[in-house]
PDB file of C-alpha atoms in Angstrom:
ATOM      1  CA  GLY Y 212      -7.972  16.115 -18.927  1.00  0.00           C
ATOM      2  CA  ALA Y 213      -7.609  18.268 -15.267  1.00  0.00           C
ATOM      3  CA  HIS Y 214      -3.807  17.785 -14.766  1.00  0.00           C
ATOM      4  CA  LEU Y 215      -2.600  19.041 -18.022  1.00  0.00           C
ATOM      5  CA  LYS Y 216      -5.257  21.879 -17.756  1.00  0.00           C
ATOM      6  CA  ALA Y 217      -3.930  22.985 -14.286  1.00  0.00           C
ATOM      7  CA  LEU Y 218       0.269  23.072 -16.215  1.00  0.00           C
ATOM      8  CA  GLN Y 219      -1.712  25.472 -18.652  1.00  0.00           C
ATOM      9  CA  LYS Y 220      -3.399  27.203 -16.153  1.00  0.00           C
ATOM     10  CA  SER Y 221       0.186  27.709 -14.471  1.00  0.00           C
ATOM     11  CA  GLY Y 222       1.620  29.310 -17.385  1.00  0.00           C
ATOM     12  CA  ALA Y 223       3.363  25.835 -19.542  1.00  0.00           C
ATOM     13  CA  ILE Y 224       2.750  25.487 -22.658  1.00  0.00           C
ATOM     14  CA  LEU Y 225       1.724  22.062 -23.626  1.00  0.00           C
ATOM     15  CA  TYR Y 226       2.562  20.772 -27.570  1.00  0.00           C
ATOM     16  CA  LEU Y 227       1.209  17.152 -27.765  1.00  0.00           C
ATOM     17  CA  VAL Y 228       3.053  14.553 -29.403  1.00  0.00           C
ATOM     18  CA  SER Y 229       1.458  12.476 -32.773  1.00  0.00           C
ATOM     19  CA  SER Y 230      -0.554   9.103 -31.445  1.00  0.00           C
ATOM     20  CA  HIS Y 231       1.363   8.105 -34.825  1.00  0.00           C
ATOM     21  CA  ARG Y 232       4.735   8.884 -33.021  1.00  0.00           C
ATOM     22  CA  ARG Y 233       5.251   6.516 -29.215  1.00  0.00           C
ATOM     23  CA  LEU Y 234       7.024   9.508 -27.174  1.00  0.00           C
ATOM     24  CA  HIS Y 235       9.679   7.895 -24.489  1.00  0.00           C
ATOM     25  CA  ASP Y 236      11.570   9.838 -23.506  1.00  0.00           C
ATOM     26  CA  LYS Y 237      12.459  10.744 -19.715  1.00  0.00           C
ATOM     27  CA  LEU Y 238      13.540  13.879 -19.698  1.00  0.00           C
ATOM     28  CA  ILE Y 239      13.699  17.729 -17.937  1.00  0.00           C
ATOM     29  CA  ILE Y 240      15.749  20.694 -18.825  1.00  0.00           C
ATOM     30  CA  VAL Y 241      16.121  23.305 -16.847  1.00  0.00           C
ATOM     31  CA  ASP Y 242      16.988  26.958 -18.088  1.00  0.00           C
ATOM     32  CA  GLU Y 243      18.173  25.227 -21.233  1.00  0.00           C
ATOM     33  CA  ARG Y 244      21.385  24.457 -18.722  1.00  0.00           C
ATOM     34  CA  PHE Y 245      20.367  20.736 -16.550  1.00  0.00           C
ATOM     35  CA  VAL Y 246      19.552  17.382 -17.821  1.00  0.00           C
ATOM     36  CA  ILE Y 247      17.511  15.582 -16.156  1.00  0.00           C
ATOM     37  CA  GLU Y 248      17.792  11.552 -17.471  1.00  0.00           C
ATOM     38  CA  GLY Y 249      17.397   8.195 -16.638  1.00  0.00           C
ATOM     39  CA  SER Y 250      14.019   5.403 -16.095  1.00  0.00           C
ATOM     40  CA  THR Y 251      11.924   7.395 -14.256  1.00  0.00           C
ATOM     41  CA  ASN Y 252       8.858   7.708 -15.119  1.00  0.00           C
ATOM     42  CA  TRP Y 253       7.676  10.529 -13.719  1.00  0.00           C
ATOM     43  CA  SER Y 254       4.526   9.847 -11.377  1.00  0.00           C
ATOM     44  CA  VAL Y 255       3.676   9.129  -8.012  1.00  0.00           C
ATOM     45  CA  SER Y 256       3.491   5.354  -7.614  1.00  0.00           C
ATOM     46  CA  ALA Y 257       7.134   4.971 -10.390  1.00  0.00           C
ATOM     47  CA  LEU Y 258       8.718   7.048  -7.503  1.00  0.00           C
ATOM     48  CA  LYS Y 259       7.144   5.239  -4.533  1.00  0.00           C
ATOM     49  CA  ASP Y 260       7.041   2.257  -5.280  1.00  0.00           C
ATOM     50  CA  ASN Y 261       9.506   1.304  -8.045  1.00  0.00           C
ATOM     51  CA  TYR Y 262      13.885   1.052  -8.577  1.00  0.00           C
ATOM     52  CA  GLU Y 263      14.284   4.094 -10.443  1.00  0.00           C
ATOM     53  CA  SER Y 264      18.384   5.859 -11.275  1.00  0.00           C
ATOM     54  CA  ALA Y 265      18.272   9.110 -12.876  1.00  0.00           C
ATOM     55  CA  VAL Y 266      21.054  11.816 -13.053  1.00  0.00           C
ATOM     56  CA  ILE Y 267      21.857  15.259 -13.519  1.00  0.00           C
ATOM     57  CA  ILE Y 268      23.932  16.383 -15.879  1.00  0.00           C
ATOM     58  CA  ASP Y 269      25.369  20.095 -16.112  1.00  0.00           C
ATOM     59  CA  SER Y 270      26.084  20.813 -19.766  1.00  0.00           C
ATOM     60  CA  PRO Y 271      24.765  23.514 -21.500  1.00  0.00           C
ATOM     61  CA  GLU Y 272      26.132  21.786 -24.925  1.00  0.00           C
ATOM     62  CA  LEU Y 273      24.172  18.553 -23.947  1.00  0.00           C
ATOM     63  CA  ALA Y 274      20.649  20.469 -22.968  1.00  0.00           C
ATOM     64  CA  ARG Y 275      21.052  22.098 -26.868  1.00  0.00           C
ATOM     65  CA  GLN Y 276      20.794  19.894 -28.556  1.00  0.00           C
ATOM     66  CA  LYS Y 277      17.546  17.744 -26.246  1.00  0.00           C
ATOM     67  CA  ILE Y 278      15.770  20.462 -27.203  1.00  0.00           C
ATOM     68  CA  ILE Y 279      17.257  20.385 -30.740  1.00  0.00           C
ATOM     69  CA  ARG Y 280      15.933  17.442 -31.307  1.00  0.00           C
ATOM     70  CA  MET Y 281      12.975  17.925 -29.107  1.00  0.00           C
ATOM     71  CA  ARG Y 282      12.141  20.401 -32.232  1.00  0.00           C
ATOM     72  CA  ASN Y 283      11.430  17.846 -34.598  1.00  0.00           C
ATOM     73  CA  PHE Y 284       8.654  16.386 -32.791  1.00  0.00           C
ATOM     74  CA  LEU Y 285       5.701  15.649 -34.833  1.00  0.00           C
ATOM     75  CA  LEU Y 286       2.815  17.219 -32.814  1.00  0.00           C
ATOM     76  CA  THR Y 287      -0.716  16.106 -33.080  1.00  0.00           C
ATOM     77  CA  GLY Y 288      -2.037  17.520 -35.776  1.00  0.00           C
ATOM     78  CA  GLN Y 289       1.300  17.406 -38.204  1.00  0.00           C
ATOM     79  CA  GLU Y 290       2.042  14.936 -41.345  1.00  0.00           C
ATOM     80  CA  GLU Y 291       5.796  14.083 -41.766  1.00  0.00           C
ATOM     81  CA  GLY Y 292       6.580  17.528 -43.738  1.00  0.00           C
ATOM     82  CA  ASP Y 293       4.433  20.143 -42.510  1.00  0.00           C
ATOM     83  CA  LYS Y 294       5.784  22.898 -40.712  1.00  0.00           C
ATOM     84  CA  ARG Y 295       6.521  22.655 -36.513  1.00  0.00           C
ATOM     85  CA  PRO Y 296       5.082  25.397 -34.928  1.00  0.00           C
ATOM     86  CA  ASP Y 297       7.231  27.998 -33.754  1.00  0.00           C
ATOM     87  CA  ARG Y 298       9.136  27.805 -31.299  1.00  0.00           C
ATOM     88  CA  PRO Y 299      12.431  29.405 -29.202  1.00  0.00           C
ATOM     89  CA  VAL Y 300      15.615  28.509 -31.186  1.00  0.00           C
ATOM     90  CA  VAL Y 301      17.822  28.395 -28.701  1.00  0.00           C
ATOM     91  CA  LYS Y 302      20.674  30.282 -28.711  1.00  0.00           C
ATOM     92  CA  PRO Y 303      24.586  28.863 -29.372  1.00  0.00           C
ATOM     93  CA  GLU Y 304      27.056  30.437 -26.253  1.00  0.00           C
ATOM     94  CA  LEU Y 305      30.031  31.822 -27.992  1.00  0.00           C
ATOM     95  CA  PRO Y 306      32.948  32.777 -26.805  1.00  0.00           C
ATOM     96  CA  ASP Y 307      33.457  36.722 -26.664  1.00  0.00           C
ATOM     97  CA  ILE Y 308      35.890  37.450 -29.387  1.00  0.00           C
ATOM     98  CA  ILE Y 309      35.929  34.964 -31.952  1.00  0.00           C
ATOM     99  CA  ARG Y 310      39.313  34.304 -34.752  1.00  0.00           C
ATOM    100  CA  ILE Y 311      38.938  35.153 -38.192  1.00  0.00           C
ATOM    101  CA  PRO Y 312      40.789  33.860 -41.062  1.00  0.00           C
ATOM    102  CA  ARG Y 313      42.513  37.452 -42.331  1.00  0.00           C
ATOM    103  CA  ALA Y 314      42.563  35.893 -46.470  1.00  0.00           C
ATOM    104  CA  LEU Y 315      38.759  36.039 -46.272  1.00  0.00           C
ATOM    105  CA  VAL Y 316      38.991  39.840 -46.158  1.00  0.00           C
ATOM    106  CA  GLU Y 317      41.927  40.101 -47.887  1.00  0.00           C
ATOM    107  CA  GLU Y 318      41.896  37.242 -50.432  1.00  0.00           C
ATOM    108  CA  LYS Y 319      39.605  38.026 -54.171  1.00  0.00           C
ATOM    109  CA  GLN Y 320      38.692  34.495 -54.085  1.00  0.00           C
ATOM    110  CA  PHE Y 321      36.032  34.736 -50.790  1.00  0.00           C
ATOM    111  CA  LEU Y 322      34.377  37.614 -49.938  1.00  0.00           C
ATOM    112  CA  SER Y 323      34.564  39.942 -52.277  1.00  0.00           C
ATOM    113  CA  ARG Y 324      33.642  36.932 -53.875  1.00  0.00           C
ATOM    114  CA  MET Y 325      30.906  35.937 -52.332  1.00  0.00           C
ATOM    115  CA  LEU Y 326      29.448  40.051 -52.569  1.00  0.00           C
ATOM    116  CA  THR Y 327      30.125  40.384 -57.002  1.00  0.00           C
ATOM    117  CA  SER Y 328      28.011  37.686 -56.372  1.00  0.00           C
ATOM    118  CA  GLN Y 329      25.667  38.339 -54.761  1.00  0.00           C
ATOM    119  CA  ASP Y 330      25.373  35.386 -51.733  1.00  0.00           C
ATOM    120  CA  GLU Y 331      24.548  37.060 -49.426  1.00  0.00           C
ATOM    121  CA  ARG Y 332      23.343  34.072 -47.543  1.00  0.00           C
ATOM    122  CA  ALA Y 333      26.915  32.644 -47.932  1.00  0.00           C
ATOM    123  CA  ILE Y 334      27.808  34.967 -45.568  1.00  0.00           C
ATOM    124  CA  THR Y 335      25.379  35.012 -43.509  1.00  0.00           C
ATOM    125  CA  ALA Y 336      26.183  31.069 -43.234  1.00  0.00           C
ATOM    126  CA  TYR Y 337      29.930  30.825 -43.272  1.00  0.00           C
ATOM    127  CA  LEU Y 338      30.003  34.141 -40.423  1.00  0.00           C
ATOM    128  CA  LEU Y 339      27.236  31.280 -38.259  1.00  0.00           C
ATOM    129  CA  LEU Y 340      29.739  28.814 -38.984  1.00  0.00           C
ATOM    130  CA  ILE Y 341      32.570  30.532 -38.291  1.00  0.00           C
ATOM    131  CA  ALA Y 342      30.253  31.773 -34.736  1.00  0.00           C
ATOM    132  CA  GLU Y 343      29.718  27.296 -34.551  1.00  0.00           C
ATOM    133  CA  SER Y 344      33.464  26.118 -34.962  1.00  0.00           C
ATOM    134  CA  ALA Y 345      34.219  28.516 -31.951  1.00  0.00           C
ATOM    135  CA  ARG Y 346      31.225  27.769 -29.720  1.00  0.00           C
ATOM    136  CA  HIS Y 347      32.471  23.423 -30.399  1.00  0.00           C
ATOM    137  CA  GLY Y 348      35.731  24.719 -29.718  1.00  0.00           C
ATOM    138  CA  GLN Y 349      36.572  22.081 -33.106  1.00  0.00           C
ATOM    139  CA  ASP Y 350      36.601  22.433 -36.766  1.00  0.00           C
ATOM    140  CA  GLU Y 351      33.691  18.985 -36.968  1.00  0.00           C
ATOM    141  CA  PHE Y 352      30.116  19.404 -35.945  1.00  0.00           C
ATOM    142  CA  PHE Y 353      27.200  17.686 -36.318  1.00  0.00           C
ATOM    143  CA  LEU Y 354      24.073  21.280 -37.461  1.00  0.00           C
ATOM    144  CA  ASP Y 355      20.978  20.475 -37.001  1.00  0.00           C
ATOM    145  CA  LEU Y 356      19.221  22.044 -40.917  1.00  0.00           C
ATOM    146  CA  GLU Y 357      16.510  23.459 -39.791  1.00  0.00           C
ATOM    147  CA  ASP Y 358      18.168  24.878 -36.600  1.00  0.00           C
ATOM    148  CA  PHE Y 359      20.410  26.749 -38.855  1.00  0.00           C
ATOM    149  CA  ALA Y 360      17.547  27.670 -41.288  1.00  0.00           C
ATOM    150  CA  ALA Y 361      16.403  29.672 -38.348  1.00  0.00           C
ATOM    151  CA  GLN Y 362      18.924  31.053 -37.216  1.00  0.00           C
ATOM    152  CA  LEU Y 363      19.444  31.852 -41.237  1.00  0.00           C
ATOM    153  CA  ARG Y 364      15.884  34.004 -39.960  1.00  0.00           C
ATOM    154  CA  MET Y 365      14.392  31.975 -43.227  1.00  0.00           C
ATOM    155  CA  PRO Y 366      10.924  32.747 -43.905  1.00  0.00           C
ATOM    156  CA  GLY Y 367       8.467  30.909 -41.704  1.00  0.00           C
ATOM    157  CA  ALA Y 368       5.603  30.870 -43.669  1.00  0.00           C
ATOM    158  CA  TRP Y 369       8.091  27.799 -45.651  1.00  0.00           C
ATOM    159  CA  THR Y 370       8.042  24.619 -44.991  1.00  0.00           C
ATOM    160  CA  ASP Y 371      10.383  22.687 -42.689  1.00  0.00           C
ATOM    161  CA  THR Y 372      11.481  20.459 -45.989  1.00  0.00           C
ATOM    162  CA  ALA Y 373      11.506  23.940 -47.900  1.00  0.00           C
ATOM    163  CA  ARG Y 374      13.996  25.223 -45.603  1.00  0.00           C
ATOM    164  CA  ARG Y 375      15.994  22.325 -44.859  1.00  0.00           C
ATOM    165  CA  ARG Y 376      16.422  22.076 -48.880  1.00  0.00           C
ATOM    166  CA  GLN Y 377      17.678  25.821 -49.128  1.00  0.00           C
ATOM    167  CA  VAL Y 378      19.943  25.366 -46.182  1.00  0.00           C
ATOM    168  CA  ILE Y 379      21.258  22.778 -48.334  1.00  0.00           C
ATOM    169  CA  LYS Y 380      22.604  23.982 -51.630  1.00  0.00           C
ATOM    170  CA  THR Y 381      23.735  27.283 -49.360  1.00  0.00           C
ATOM    171  CA  LEU Y 382      26.451  24.591 -47.767  1.00  0.00           C
ATOM    172  CA  LYS Y 383      27.309  23.247 -50.964  1.00  0.00           C
ATOM    173  CA  LYS Y 384      27.327  26.987 -52.848  1.00  0.00           C
ATOM    174  CA  LEU Y 385      30.647  27.625 -49.671  1.00  0.00           C
ATOM    175  CA  SER Y 386      31.797  24.466 -50.302  1.00  0.00           C
ATOM    176  CA  SER Y 387      31.612  23.467 -54.357  1.00  0.00           C
ATOM    177  CA  ARG Y 388      32.256  27.970 -55.099  1.00  0.00           C
ATOM    178  CA  TYR Y 389      34.151  28.831 -52.140  1.00  0.00           C
ATOM    179  CA  GLY Y 390      35.964  25.044 -50.737  1.00  0.00           C
ATOM    180  CA  LEU Y 391      35.452  26.869 -46.875  1.00  0.00           C
ATOM    181  CA  ILE Y 392      33.723  23.455 -46.122  1.00  0.00           C
ATOM    182  CA  LYS Y 393      33.321  20.039 -46.409  1.00  0.00           C
ATOM    183  CA  ALA Y 394      29.011  19.371 -45.867  1.00  0.00           C
ATOM    184  CA  ASP Y 395      28.031  15.253 -44.963  1.00  0.00           C
ATOM    185  CA  PHE Y 396      24.116  15.515 -45.419  1.00  0.00           C
ATOM    186  CA  THR Y 397      24.034  11.687 -45.038  1.00  0.00           C
ATOM    187  CA  HIS Y 398      22.577  11.905 -41.238  1.00  0.00           C
ATOM    188  CA  GLY Y 399      19.449  12.980 -41.986  1.00  0.00           C
ATOM    189  CA  LYS Y 400      17.948  15.960 -40.806  1.00  0.00           C
ATOM    190  CA  ASP Y 401      21.421  16.999 -40.022  1.00  0.00           C
ATOM    191  CA  VAL Y 402      24.536  17.689 -41.772  1.00  0.00           C
ATOM    192  CA  TRP Y 403      28.294  16.823 -40.280  1.00  0.00           C
ATOM    193  CA  ILE Y 404      30.460  20.001 -41.070  1.00  0.00           C
ATOM    194  CA  LYS Y 405      34.330  20.472 -41.179  1.00  0.00           C
ATOM    195  CA  TYR Y 406      34.732  23.626 -40.933  1.00  0.00           C
ATOM    196  CA  GLU Y 407      38.230  23.955 -43.577  1.00  0.00           C
ATOM    197  CA  LYS Y 408      40.883  26.549 -41.542  1.00  0.00           C
ATOM    198  CA  ILE Y 409      42.033  28.820 -44.164  1.00  0.00           C
ATOM    199  CA  PRO Y 410      45.462  28.732 -44.853  1.00  0.00           C
ATOM    200  CA  GLY Y 411      47.243  31.285 -43.068  1.00  0.00           C
ATOM    201  CA  ASP Y 412      46.500  33.881 -39.519  1.00  0.00           C
ATOM    202  CA  THR Y 413      43.944  35.199 -38.221  1.00  0.00           C
ATOM    203  CA  PHE Y 414      42.461  38.547 -37.143  1.00  0.00           C
ATOM    204  CA  ILE Y 415      39.330  39.779 -33.474  1.00  0.00           C
ATOM    205  CA  VAL Y 416      36.613  40.166 -33.777  1.00  0.00           C
ATOM    206  CA  ASP Y 417      33.895  40.698 -31.241  1.00  0.00           C
ATOM    207  CA  SER Y 418      31.146  38.474 -30.480  1.00  0.00           C
ATOM    208  CA  GLY Y 419      28.314  40.908 -30.907  1.00  0.00           C
ATOM    209  CA  ILE Y 420      29.060  40.466 -35.071  1.00  0.00           C
ATOM    210  CA  PHE Y 421      27.442  36.879 -35.116  1.00  0.00           C
ATOM    211  CA  ALA Y 422      24.273  37.452 -33.770  1.00  0.00           C
ATOM    212  CA  PRO Y 423      21.889  36.051 -36.066  1.00  0.00           C
ATOM    213  CA  ASP Y 424      19.383  38.537 -35.635  1.00  0.00           C
ATOM    214  CA  PHE Y 425      21.944  41.512 -36.497  1.00  0.00           C
ATOM    215  CA  LEU Y 426      23.458  39.339 -39.165  1.00  0.00           C
ATOM    216  CA  ALA Y 427      20.439  38.944 -40.737  1.00  0.00           C
ATOM    217  CA  GLY Y 428      19.773  42.920 -39.979  1.00  0.00           C
ATOM    218  CA  ILE Y 429      22.000  43.681 -42.779  1.00  0.00           C
ATOM    219  CA  SER Y 430      23.179  43.920 -45.921  1.00  0.00           C
ATOM    220  CA  SER Y 431      26.079  42.314 -46.826  1.00  0.00           C
ATOM    221  CA  SER Y 432      27.832  45.530 -48.127  1.00  0.00           C
ATOM    222  CA  ALA Y 433      28.455  46.031 -43.914  1.00  0.00           C
ATOM    223  CA  LYS Y 434      29.140  43.080 -42.927  1.00  0.00           C
ATOM    224  CA  ALA Y 435      31.597  43.702 -45.296  1.00  0.00           C
ATOM    225  CA  VAL Y 436      32.675  47.188 -43.596  1.00  0.00           C
ATOM    226  CA  LEU Y 437      32.419  45.723 -41.026  1.00  0.00           C
ATOM    227  CA  LEU Y 438      34.831  42.728 -40.992  1.00  0.00           C
ATOM    228  CA  ILE Y 439      37.176  44.592 -43.103  1.00  0.00           C
ATOM    229  CA  ASP Y 440      37.614  47.368 -39.977  1.00  0.00           C
ATOM    230  CA  ALA Y 441      37.607  44.551 -37.224  1.00  0.00           C
ATOM    231  CA  LEU Y 442      40.952  43.493 -38.990  1.00  0.00           C
ATOM    232  CA  LEU Y 443      42.285  46.983 -39.437  1.00  0.00           C
ATOM    233  CA  GLU Y 444      41.948  47.748 -36.028  1.00  0.00           C
ATOM    234  CA  ASP Y 445      43.162  44.722 -34.775  1.00  0.00           C
ATOM    235  CA  GLN Y 446      46.800  45.119 -36.509  1.00  0.00           C
ATOM    236  CA  GLY Y 447      46.024  48.410 -34.716  1.00  0.00           C
ATOM    237  CA  ALA Y 448      44.587  51.141 -37.214  1.00  0.00           C
ATOM    238  CA  HIS Y 449      41.402  52.434 -38.129  1.00  0.00           C
ATOM    239  CA  MET Y 450      39.590  52.852 -41.693  1.00  0.00           C
ATOM    240  CA  GLU Y 451      39.935  56.694 -41.293  1.00  0.00           C
ATOM    241  CA  ASP Y 452      43.749  56.364 -41.962  1.00  0.00           C
ATOM    242  CA  PHE Y 453      43.308  55.399 -45.402  1.00  0.00           C
ATOM    243  CA  LEU Y 454      41.872  56.856 -48.000  1.00  0.00           C
ATOM    244  CA  GLN Y 455      38.743  54.805 -49.175  1.00  0.00           C
ATOM    245  CA  LYS Y 456      39.492  54.224 -52.798  1.00  0.00           C
ATOM    246  CA  ASP Y 457      42.929  52.115 -51.653  1.00  0.00           C
ATOM    247  CA  LEU Y 458      40.664  50.314 -49.019  1.00  0.00           C
ATOM    248  CA  CYS Y 459      38.255  49.249 -51.889  1.00  0.00           C
ATOM    249  CA  ARG Y 460      42.043  48.727 -54.229  1.00  0.00           C
ATOM    250  CA  ARG Y 461      43.633  46.945 -51.165  1.00  0.00           C
ATOM    251  CA  PHE Y 462      40.174  44.423 -50.463  1.00  0.00           C
ATOM    252  CA  TYR Y 463      39.279  43.931 -53.439  1.00  0.00           C
ATOM    253  CA  ILE Y 464      35.700  45.635 -52.875  1.00  0.00           C
ATOM    254  CA  GLN Y 465      33.903  47.620 -55.078  1.00  0.00           C
ATOM    255  CA  PRO Y 466      33.041  51.263 -53.565  1.00  0.00           C
ATOM    256  CA  ARG Y 467      29.460  51.277 -54.471  1.00  0.00           C
ATOM    257  CA  GLN Y 468      29.139  48.026 -51.881  1.00  0.00           C
ATOM    258  CA  PHE Y 469      32.083  50.049 -49.890  1.00  0.00           C
ATOM    259  CA  HIS Y 470      29.992  53.215 -49.410  1.00  0.00           C
ATOM    260  CA  LYS Y 471      26.531  51.522 -49.378  1.00  0.00           C
ATOM    261  CA  GLY Y 472      27.464  49.865 -46.373  1.00  0.00           C
ATOM    262  CA  MET Y 473      29.705  52.685 -44.340  1.00  0.00           C
ATOM    263  CA  ASP Y 474      26.433  54.153 -44.695  1.00  0.00           C
ATOM    264  CA  GLU Y 475      23.894  51.842 -43.287  1.00  0.00           C
ATOM    265  CA  LEU Y 476      26.566  51.482 -40.444  1.00  0.00           C
ATOM    266  CA  ARG Y 477      25.737  54.881 -39.914  1.00  0.00           C
ATOM    267  CA  GLN Y 478      22.103  55.436 -39.463  1.00  0.00           C
TER     268      GLN Y 478
END
């Protein structure tokens, strides 16, 4: 109608919910921070004549969860399982620094094994889960499967169902092969993650490393070199202080992988 055209003319992007579903939300989200929710129908008659109630909540976390939920709405012309139209990925706010278990880098059964097995997606997924745990400030949290697929930069041509399956496969690998998480998949399109803390000391990593675009743009070898460099720096040392063969021996990384990561990061 004319009102919708006026909104579009002003720059609004409209998504129409499928006629097979009833949308009953009364919800406004401002700047991915302020959530306005309540009984109020946003119409002149409701505002003038009705007894209504609404609250304004200042919560980036709640706003994020609401936006993720809306991204799963079935839209006009879609069927269940269809790929959703491209919509912005909600980027979580992170602390400036994040702590990582030293054992992840120093013990052979974790990062080194992932590199040997060429588990590129598992490495990226685990780093994103570390960031997610830091963002929540707790070891257990819900994860939206499709949102996580977007963070892993899975191909946009895949259906949502295919993307969820690949995320589930990766999370199961982190659980059964590496023992780094526990995952409960009985929540539909969400998964309940329990981030298993690796015993021992931790080291500080700049949160910029955990940006999904950055992680997707570098190889697993480069990720390993970055983590090794951050661990050494946290100990007051630098990679230049050691022979590369000694670093490879210490961190159980193949020389060719180390050299590949170093060369990539120098570019």
